[in-house]
XYZ file of C-alpha atoms in Angstrom:
228
model
C 0.000 0.000 0.000
C 1.312 3.456 -0.924
C 1.019 6.350 1.518
C 1.740 10.086 1.530
C 3.036 11.916 4.613
C 2.604 15.713 4.629
C 4.362 17.135 7.696
C 6.566 20.248 7.888
C 8.523 19.223 10.986
C 11.619 17.403 9.614
C 12.084 15.152 12.655
C 8.450 14.089 12.823
C 8.316 13.629 9.064
C 11.354 11.349 9.274
C 9.932 9.387 12.219
C 6.624 8.831 10.423
C 8.428 7.797 7.245
C 10.650 5.298 9.067
C 7.763 3.790 11.037
C 5.571 3.399 7.953
C 8.357 1.907 5.831
C 9.168 -0.518 8.660
C 5.472 -1.475 8.680
C 5.729 -2.439 5.006
C 4.300 0.600 3.215
C 5.681 2.499 0.236
C 5.866 6.124 1.427
C 6.248 9.506 -0.278
C 6.868 12.703 1.704
C 6.034 16.396 1.445
C 7.056 19.235 3.763
C 4.534 21.950 2.896
C 0.910 22.253 1.827
C 1.543 23.149 -1.805
C 3.781 20.141 -2.441
C 1.434 17.882 -0.488
C -1.594 19.117 -2.426
C 0.174 18.509 -5.750
C 1.243 14.967 -4.855
C -2.166 14.040 -3.462
C -3.840 15.454 -6.566
C -1.636 13.634 -9.070
C -0.598 10.339 -7.443
C -2.883 7.389 -6.511
C -2.270 7.071 -2.758
C -4.079 4.505 -0.625
C -4.067 6.885 2.373
C -2.563 10.192 3.524
C -1.169 11.405 6.852
C -1.766 15.171 6.787
C -0.616 17.772 9.291
C -2.970 20.735 9.779
C -0.421 23.472 10.518
C 1.503 23.527 7.231
C 3.388 26.394 5.527
C 2.334 27.763 2.098
C -1.099 26.067 2.288
C -2.679 24.870 5.524
C -3.802 21.282 5.902
C -7.533 21.974 5.963
C -7.283 23.917 2.684
C -5.306 21.055 1.150
C -7.930 18.550 2.264
C -10.859 20.661 1.049
C -9.164 21.065 -2.348
C -8.647 17.305 -2.675
C -12.275 16.579 -1.865
C -13.497 19.243 -4.311
C -11.390 17.587 -6.996
C -12.916 14.205 -6.207
C -9.915 12.695 -4.429
C -11.371 10.000 -2.162
C -8.328 8.458 -0.457
C -8.616 8.144 3.354
C -6.956 11.019 5.207
C -5.649 10.909 8.781
C -5.060 14.436 10.064
C -2.435 15.357 12.650
C -3.211 18.308 14.865
C -1.530 20.022 17.805
C -4.893 21.538 18.623
C -7.000 19.511 20.998
C -10.126 21.679 20.887
C -13.292 19.918 19.774
C -14.053 22.697 17.276
C -10.774 22.030 15.412
C -11.614 18.339 15.169
C -15.078 19.174 13.814
C -13.500 21.456 11.183
C -11.214 18.631 10.143
C -14.042 16.141 9.743
C -16.162 18.698 7.891
C -13.257 19.327 5.506
C -13.240 15.630 4.629
C -10.926 13.948 7.150
C -11.574 10.294 7.963
C -9.791 10.244 11.324
C -7.416 12.326 13.431
C -4.578 12.016 15.933
C -3.672 14.807 18.348
C 0.006 15.601 18.984
C 1.916 14.349 20.837
C 0.966 10.807 19.860
C 2.277 7.255 20.054
C 3.391 5.924 16.673
C 1.534 2.668 17.297
C -1.734 4.614 17.426
C -1.025 6.192 14.026
C -0.230 2.764 12.558
C -3.383 1.214 14.028
C -5.612 4.019 12.756
C -4.076 3.765 9.286
C -4.636 0.007 9.197
C -8.275 0.576 10.112
C -8.703 3.292 7.456
C -7.169 1.090 4.769
C -9.377 -1.861 5.705
C -12.558 0.201 5.779
C -11.794 1.946 2.484
C -11.541 -1.498 0.859
C -14.738 -2.719 2.530
C -13.179 -4.854 5.277
C -14.067 -4.641 8.962
C -11.865 -7.299 10.579
C -8.098 -6.978 10.994
C -7.630 -10.450 9.494
C -8.138 -10.635 5.726
C -8.868 -14.027 4.197
C -9.156 -15.534 0.743
C -9.841 -19.241 0.906
C -7.025 -20.836 2.935
C -4.866 -17.683 2.789
C -4.989 -15.336 5.782
C -3.233 -11.996 6.319
C -3.172 -10.453 9.783
C -2.883 -6.707 9.135
C -1.755 -6.073 12.721
C 1.260 -8.371 12.738
C 1.781 -8.769 8.978
C 1.693 -12.556 9.459
C 0.638 -14.595 6.421
C -0.636 -18.162 6.760
C -1.971 -20.813 4.384
C -4.123 -23.467 6.024
C -2.783 -22.207 9.360
C 0.887 -22.576 8.408
C 3.002 -19.421 8.314
C 4.465 -18.356 4.971
C 7.511 -16.073 4.936
C 7.503 -13.384 2.257
C 9.892 -10.642 1.188
C 8.765 -7.035 1.650
C 7.740 -6.689 -2.019
C 5.903 -10.019 -2.026
C 4.092 -8.967 1.139
C 3.055 -5.600 -0.334
C 1.755 -7.346 -3.433
C -0.277 -9.863 -1.453
C -1.593 -7.194 0.923
C -2.834 -5.045 -1.958
C -4.541 -7.990 -3.634
C -6.036 -9.135 -0.305
C -7.507 -5.668 0.290
C -9.065 -5.856 -3.188
C -10.189 -9.478 -3.290
C -12.601 -10.241 -6.119
C -11.544 -7.276 -8.266
C -9.220 -7.370 -11.261
C -6.105 -5.308 -10.506
C -3.964 -4.196 -13.456
C -0.175 -4.321 -13.481
C -0.120 -0.533 -13.832
C -2.243 -0.144 -10.693
C 0.030 -2.486 -8.768
C 3.135 -0.540 -9.828
C 1.497 2.757 -8.791
C 0.505 1.446 -5.350
C 3.454 -0.782 -4.424
C 6.367 1.563 -5.100
C 7.207 5.053 -3.889
C 8.201 7.914 -6.187
C 11.935 7.255 -5.975
C 11.701 3.578 -6.940
C 12.721 2.580 -10.478
C 9.334 1.301 -11.573
C 9.063 -1.533 -14.066
C 5.765 -3.316 -14.563
C 7.616 -6.447 -15.693
C 8.867 -6.988 -12.144
C 5.252 -7.478 -11.051
C 5.112 -10.705 -13.074
C 8.228 -11.919 -11.264
C 6.767 -11.172 -7.828
C 3.430 -12.775 -8.749
C 5.281 -15.919 -9.838
C 7.237 -16.068 -6.583
C 4.112 -15.420 -4.537
C 2.214 -18.231 -6.271
C 5.014 -20.665 -5.505
C 5.206 -19.691 -1.837
C 1.442 -19.739 -1.253
C 1.108 -23.010 -3.204
C -2.656 -22.539 -3.586
C -4.519 -21.347 -6.668
C -5.798 -17.960 -5.464
C -4.073 -15.552 -7.905
C -5.589 -15.724 -11.366
C -4.221 -13.982 -14.439
C -6.939 -12.220 -16.430
C -5.377 -11.930 -19.872
C -4.971 -8.346 -21.015
C -6.368 -6.940 -17.761
C -4.319 -7.978 -14.748
C -4.651 -10.202 -11.705
C -7.611 -11.422 -9.686
C -7.474 -12.819 -6.146
C -10.270 -15.340 -5.513
C -10.676 -18.440 -3.324
C -9.591 -21.657 -5.090
C -12.389 -23.713 -6.648
C -11.043 -26.919 -5.123
C -9.311 -25.955 -1.877
C -6.723 -28.368 -0.607
C -7.444 -30.203 2.596
C -4.744 -31.022 5.101
C -4.076 -34.757 5.325
C -5.281 -36.334 8.592
C -2.497 -37.257 10.963
């Protein structure tokens, strides 16, 4: 999943970036409202962490502009203001959730996980597709209850497909959502990661829809574990 962090404080921006990358996300950063507005208006982010007190263009104005332009990605606002009226203004501008500074990074991560699940139509923290299960809290992947170890790119690929189970996802969409701006993007690498993922999962859940992309669906004939 690809995120945008818009925060003018260099230390906090760095801390958010490090925590989100460690959690497995592809992350782009902006340090003022104008840059943040441009990135959010032109790139397909899965969610945004947006500070309210930004230079050049304040966070609420950025958010209102995105919503006017039809940008629907979930937005978590950061505010140093703890007054209820400021929170109401944020929600009225189009925010999906908020965190008041100072905050614990684990709370930001948990709220983002919830926003990403809800935006894809999932309520539970565990996503399933047939025998495949992804725990969004721990990042643990299992097939028929057995843990499967994935690389960071394989995990991002599976997570995106799991959040969009039952929908055809194009290679272009995967490239746009799995890599940050600075990554040398090549859609051909997606085929490589899909091939590796299929081998590791060892169940037929990732279908290739010729000319369109990939579809994650439960296998028609799920494997049963042999009785011991």
